[in-house]
Coordinates of C-alpha atoms in Angstrom, one line a residue:
T1 CA 112.3 110.3 113.3
D2 CA 111.6 107.3 115.5
T3 CA 110.7 109.6 118.4
V4 CA 108.0 111.3 116.3
V5 CA 106.7 108.0 115.0
A6 CA 106.5 106.6 118.5
Q7 CA 104.6 109.7 119.8
V8 CA 102.0 109.3 117.0
I9 CA 101.3 105.6 117.1
S10 CA 101.3 105.4 120.9
R11 CA 98.2 107.6 120.9
D12 CA 94.7 106.2 121.3
W13 CA 92.1 106.5 118.5
F14 CA 88.5 105.4 117.9
Y15 CA 85.7 105.6 115.4
E16 CA 82.4 107.4 115.8
G17 CA 79.3 106.9 113.7
K18 CA 77.0 104.1 112.8
K19 CA 77.7 100.7 114.4
K20 CA 77.9 98.8 111.1
D21 CA 80.4 101.2 109.6
I22 CA 82.5 101.2 112.8
K23 CA 82.5 97.4 112.7
L24 CA 83.8 97.5 109.1
M25 CA 86.6 99.9 110.1
E26 CA 87.6 97.8 113.2
E27 CA 87.6 94.6 111.1
W28 CA 89.8 96.2 108.5
E29 CA 92.1 97.7 111.2
E30 CA 92.5 94.3 112.8
Q31 CA 93.2 92.5 109.5
F32 CA 95.8 94.9 108.2
N33 CA 97.2 96.5 111.4
L34 CA 96.4 100.2 111.3
S35 CA 99.3 100.9 113.7
R36 CA 101.8 99.5 111.2
I37 CA 100.2 101.5 108.4
L38 CA 100.4 104.7 110.4
E39 CA 104.0 103.9 111.4
N40 CA 105.1 103.5 107.7
L41 CA 103.0 106.6 106.7
V42 CA 104.6 108.9 109.3
R43 CA 108.1 107.7 108.7
N44 CA 107.8 108.1 104.9
W45 CA 106.2 111.5 105.3
I46 CA 108.8 113.1 107.4
I47 CA 111.8 111.5 105.6
T48 CA 110.8 111.5 102.0
G49 CA 107.7 113.7 102.0
N50 CA 105.6 111.1 100.1
H51 CA 103.8 107.8 100.7
I52 CA 102.4 105.2 98.3
I53 CA 100.5 102.3 99.7
G54 CA 98.8 99.4 97.8
L55 CA 95.1 98.9 98.1
S56 CA 95.1 95.1 97.9
D57 CA 97.6 94.3 100.7
W58 CA 98.0 97.7 102.3
Q59 CA 101.7 97.4 102.1
P60 CA 103.9 100.6 101.4
V61 CA 105.7 100.8 98.1
Q62 CA 109.5 100.9 98.3
L63 CA 110.0 104.6 97.4
S64 CA 113.6 104.1 96.5
S65 CA 112.5 101.9 93.5
I66 CA 110.2 104.7 92.1
D67 CA 111.9 106.7 89.3
G68 CA 108.9 109.0 88.7
L69 CA 105.2 109.3 88.0
I70 CA 103.0 110.2 85.0
R71 CA 100.2 112.7 85.4
N72 CA 97.3 113.6 83.2
P73 CA 98.3 116.8 81.4
E74 CA 94.8 118.2 81.7
T75 CA 93.7 117.3 85.2
A76 CA 97.2 116.8 86.8
E77 CA 96.0 113.6 88.4
V78 CA 98.5 110.8 88.8
E79 CA 97.9 108.0 86.3
S80 CA 100.8 105.7 86.9
F81 CA 104.1 105.4 88.8
V82 CA 107.4 104.4 87.2
Q83 CA 109.1 101.7 89.1
N84 CA 112.6 100.4 88.5
L85 CA 112.9 96.7 88.9
G86 CA 116.3 95.2 88.1
G87 CA 117.1 98.0 85.7
E88 CA 113.8 97.7 83.9
Q89 CA 111.0 100.3 84.3
V90 CA 107.5 99.1 85.0
L91 CA 104.4 101.2 85.1
L92 CA 102.1 100.8 88.2
D93 CA 98.5 101.8 87.7
A94 CA 97.8 104.6 90.2
K95 CA 94.2 103.3 90.7
D96 CA 95.7 100.4 92.6
F97 CA 97.5 102.7 95.1
M98 CA 96.9 105.6 97.5
F99 CA 99.4 108.4 97.1
N100 CA 99.6 111.4 99.4
H101 CA 102.1 114.2 100.2
F102 CA 103.4 115.5 103.5
I103 CA 104.1 119.1 102.4
E104 CA 102.4 120.0 99.1
S105 CA 104.0 123.1 97.5
D106 CA 102.8 124.8 94.4
R107 CA 100.9 121.7 93.2
Q108 CA 104.2 119.9 92.6
A109 CA 104.1 116.2 91.6
W110 CA 106.0 115.2 94.7
G111 CA 105.7 116.4 98.2
L112 CA 108.4 117.8 100.5
S113 CA 109.7 116.1 103.6
M114 CA 110.2 117.7 107.1
Y115 CA 113.9 117.4 106.5
H116 CA 113.8 118.9 103.0
S117 CA 116.2 121.8 103.8
L118 CA 118.8 119.4 105.1
F119 CA 118.8 117.2 102.0
T120 CA 118.7 119.9 99.4
P121 CA 121.9 121.5 97.9
F122 CA 122.2 125.2 97.6
T123 CA 123.2 127.1 94.4
D124 CA 124.5 130.6 94.9
L125 CA 124.3 133.6 92.5
D126 CA 127.5 132.5 90.8
G127 CA 126.0 129.1 89.9
K128 CA 128.1 127.2 92.3
T129 CA 126.3 124.4 94.1
A130 CA 127.1 123.7 97.8
D131 CA 126.6 120.3 99.5
P132 CA 123.4 119.7 101.5
I133 CA 123.7 120.8 105.1
I134 CA 123.4 117.2 106.4
E135 CA 126.4 116.2 104.3
V136 CA 128.4 119.2 105.6
Y137 CA 127.4 118.3 109.1
R138 CA 128.5 114.7 108.8
Q139 CA 131.8 115.7 107.1
M140 CA 132.6 118.2 109.8
E141 CA 131.9 115.5 112.4
A142 CA 134.3 113.2 110.6
D143 CA 137.0 116.0 110.3
M144 CA 136.7 116.9 114.0
G145 CA 137.1 113.2 114.9
K146 CA 140.3 113.1 112.8
I147 CA 141.7 116.2 114.5
I148 CA 141.0 114.9 118.0
H149 CA 142.6 111.6 117.3
K150 CA 145.6 113.3 115.7
Y151 CA 146.3 115.7 118.5
A152 CA 145.4 113.4 121.3
S153 CA 148.2 111.1 120.1
P154 CA 150.6 113.6 118.3
R155 CA 153.6 112.6 116.4
V156 CA 156.8 113.1 118.4
I157 CA 160.4 113.5 117.0
Y158 CA 163.5 113.2 119.2
T159 CA 166.7 114.8 118.0
V160 CA 170.1 113.8 119.5
D161 CA 173.2 115.7 118.3
G162 CA 176.7 114.2 118.2
V163 CA 175.6 110.6 118.9
Q164 CA 176.4 107.7 116.6
K165 CA 173.5 105.9 114.8
D166 CA 174.2 102.6 116.4
V167 CA 174.0 104.2 119.9
I168 CA 170.7 105.8 119.0
R169 CA 169.4 102.5 117.5
D170 CA 170.5 100.2 120.3
D171 CA 170.4 102.3 123.4
I172 CA 168.4 105.5 123.2
A173 CA 165.5 104.5 120.9
P174 CA 164.6 101.4 122.9
L175 CA 164.7 103.3 126.1
L176 CA 162.5 106.1 124.8
S177 CA 160.1 103.6 123.2
S178 CA 159.6 101.7 126.5
M179 CA 158.7 104.8 128.5
K180 CA 155.1 105.4 129.4
A181 CA 153.3 108.6 130.3
G182 CA 154.7 110.0 133.5
D183 CA 158.0 108.0 133.3
R184 CA 161.3 109.8 133.9
T185 CA 164.8 108.9 132.9
I186 CA 168.3 110.4 133.0
L187 CA 170.6 110.6 130.0
N188 CA 174.0 112.0 129.5
Q189 CA 173.0 113.5 126.1
N190 CA 170.9 116.6 125.3
I191 CA 167.8 115.4 123.6
E192 CA 165.5 117.9 121.8
L193 CA 161.8 116.9 121.6
Q194 CA 159.6 118.2 118.8
S195 CA 155.8 117.4 118.7
E196 CA 152.7 118.7 117.0
T197 CA 150.5 121.1 118.9
V198 CA 147.1 122.5 118.4
D199 CA 147.0 126.1 117.3
P200 CA 145.1 127.9 120.1
R201 CA 143.6 130.2 117.4
A202 CA 141.9 127.2 115.7
R203 CA 138.6 127.3 117.6
F204 CA 135.7 125.3 116.3
E205 CA 132.9 126.4 118.6
G206 CA 131.5 128.8 116.2
F207 CA 131.3 126.3 113.4
V208 CA 129.7 123.7 115.7
E209 CA 127.1 126.2 116.9
Q210 CA 126.2 127.3 113.4
L211 CA 125.8 123.7 112.2
N212 CA 123.7 122.8 115.3
Q213 CA 121.4 125.7 114.5
E214 CA 121.1 124.6 110.9
V215 CA 120.4 121.0 111.9
E216 CA 117.9 122.1 114.5
S217 CA 116.0 124.1 111.8
G218 CA 116.2 121.3 109.3
L219 CA 115.0 118.6 111.6
Q220 CA 112.3 120.9 112.9
S221 CA 113.2 119.6 116.3
S222 CA 115.2 121.1 119.2
S223 CA 116.5 117.7 120.5
S224 CA 120.1 118.5 119.2
R225 CA 120.2 121.5 121.4
L226 CA 119.4 119.4 124.4
I227 CA 122.4 117.2 123.6
T228 CA 124.9 120.1 123.1
R229 CA 123.6 122.2 126.0
P230 CA 122.0 119.8 128.6
S231 CA 121.9 122.4 131.3
A232 CA 119.6 124.7 129.4
M233 CA 116.3 123.9 131.1
A234 CA 114.5 126.8 129.4
D235 CA 115.6 125.4 126.0
A236 CA 114.4 122.0 127.0
A237 CA 110.9 123.2 127.9
T238 CA 110.7 125.1 124.6
A239 CA 111.9 122.1 122.7
I240 CA 109.3 119.8 124.2
S241 CA 106.5 122.3 123.5
Q242 CA 107.6 122.8 119.9
D243 CA 108.0 119.0 119.3
D244 CA 104.5 118.4 120.7
D245 CA 103.0 121.0 118.4
R246 CA 104.7 119.2 115.4
V247 CA 103.3 115.9 116.5
L248 CA 99.8 117.3 116.8
G249 CA 100.1 118.8 113.3
I250 CA 101.0 115.3 111.9
M251 CA 98.1 113.8 113.8
E252 CA 95.8 116.3 112.3
K253 CA 97.0 115.4 108.8
I254 CA 96.4 111.7 109.6
R255 CA 92.9 112.5 110.8
R256 CA 92.1 114.3 107.6
W257 CA 93.7 111.5 105.5
M258 CA 91.7 108.8 107.4
N259 CA 88.3 110.6 107.2
G260 CA 88.8 111.9 103.6
T261 CA 90.4 108.8 102.0
I262 CA 90.6 105.6 104.1
V263 CA 87.1 105.6 105.7
P264 CA 85.2 106.3 102.5
H265 CA 87.2 103.6 100.7
I266 CA 86.5 100.9 103.4
T267 CA 82.9 101.8 104.2
G268 CA 81.7 103.5 101.1
T269 CA 80.4 106.4 103.2
K270 CA 81.5 109.2 105.4
E271 CA 79.1 108.4 108.2
V272 CA 81.9 107.2 110.5
E273 CA 84.7 109.4 111.7
F274 CA 88.2 108.6 112.8
K275 CA 89.2 110.5 116.0
W276 CA 92.2 110.7 118.3
G277 CA 91.7 109.9 122.0
A278 CA 89.8 107.4 124.0
S279 CA 86.1 106.9 123.3
D280 CA 83.5 107.6 126.0
K281 CA 81.6 104.4 126.2
M282 CA 78.4 104.7 128.3
E283 CA 77.2 101.3 129.2
L284 CA 73.8 101.4 131.1
E285 CA 73.1 98.3 133.1
F286 CA 69.8 98.2 134.8
P287 CA 70.1 96.8 138.4
T288 CA 68.4 93.3 138.5
G289 CA 67.1 93.8 142.1
L290 CA 65.4 97.1 141.1
R291 CA 63.9 95.5 138.1
D292 CA 62.4 92.7 140.2
A293 CA 61.1 95.2 142.8
I294 CA 59.3 97.1 140.0
Q295 CA 57.7 93.9 138.7
L296 CA 56.6 92.8 142.2
G297 CA 55.0 96.2 142.7
I298 CA 57.3 97.0 145.7
V299 CA 58.7 100.0 143.9
S300 CA 56.9 102.3 141.6
P301 CA 58.5 103.5 138.3
E302 CA 58.7 107.1 139.8
Q303 CA 60.5 105.7 142.8
A304 CA 62.9 103.7 140.6
K305 CA 63.8 106.9 138.7
E306 CA 64.7 108.6 141.9
I307 CA 66.8 105.6 143.0
L308 CA 68.7 105.5 139.6
S309 CA 69.2 109.2 139.8
T310 CA 70.7 109.3 143.2
S311 CA 72.7 106.0 143.3
Q312 CA 73.7 105.5 139.6
G313 CA 73.9 109.1 138.5
W314 CA 71.4 108.6 135.7
K315 CA 69.8 111.8 134.6
I316 CA 66.2 110.8 133.8
P317 CA 63.8 113.5 132.8
H318 CA 60.5 113.3 134.7
E319 CA 57.4 113.3 132.5
P320 CA 54.8 115.9 133.7
K321 CA 51.7 114.3 135.2
S322 CA 48.6 114.8 133.1
V323 CA 46.0 117.0 134.8
D324 CA 42.4 116.8 133.8
T325 CA 41.1 120.2 132.8
P326 CA 37.5 120.8 133.8
L327 CA 35.1 121.7 131.1
D328 CA 33.9 125.3 130.9
P329 CA 30.4 125.2 132.3
R330 CA 29.4 127.7 129.6
L331 CA 30.1 125.1 126.9

């Protein structure tokens, strides 16, 4: 998530249009920090699928406090949000907020997140509901950790036949307890050792691979594959390309949101456009020496055009000279 957010907010953007509208957008951006707004927007989009932001302070609403929303039954427009504050439900007027989805499906009230498939439980044909994939993944990680710890330090039982309990307690047990890995000792009793071993048939690679594929699909990112198989350079190139495409898709959604909602709200017009990239600012500064030379009559305007064209790279169209057309003698 943080990687996607960083890839988006680290890009350059600019405004194109009338200077007065651009100034309004730049002043608003400086006052409320557009980078922070976009950071919260992208993070809420890809995790929860929804984003609600206040129009007075441009602060995001805490989505975990929202119990639901109320829509107009005729137009399906959102009229209010139901917020839970200290166990009491409060209605927030939707006119004071901006609400947008990440993935809008079938005109549903709430949008879907990028990780929707990971967070959603599955109900089979028998009506039994399985846990979401992300919970299964974390549970398997925990179980595998327990297995590794258990068999890395297995329980060991020593059996000594025909020896009195006090001898085992006072002599044999302290001796065996003090031994470290690699130590050797000699006893005049036959000691049988019993320990837990891992069943060689209990292989977990298939489960791990299946879960990694599910997580990769749910995250819509191939970064997990790079961790499990760091030597797969071809997979790395594919993963980077796919992740770049997803980031570009999010940037396109932001561009449409800015131009369709934010810019008209701030400027009252659509004459200015939000764009990604660096703006091409062409600043033309006329050489002072050349200006003085023209004023003194040392250089003609036509000669100045030639100088600016060759030295500064200015493309100045030359006006055609007027030619006096002689009158027809028959007139």
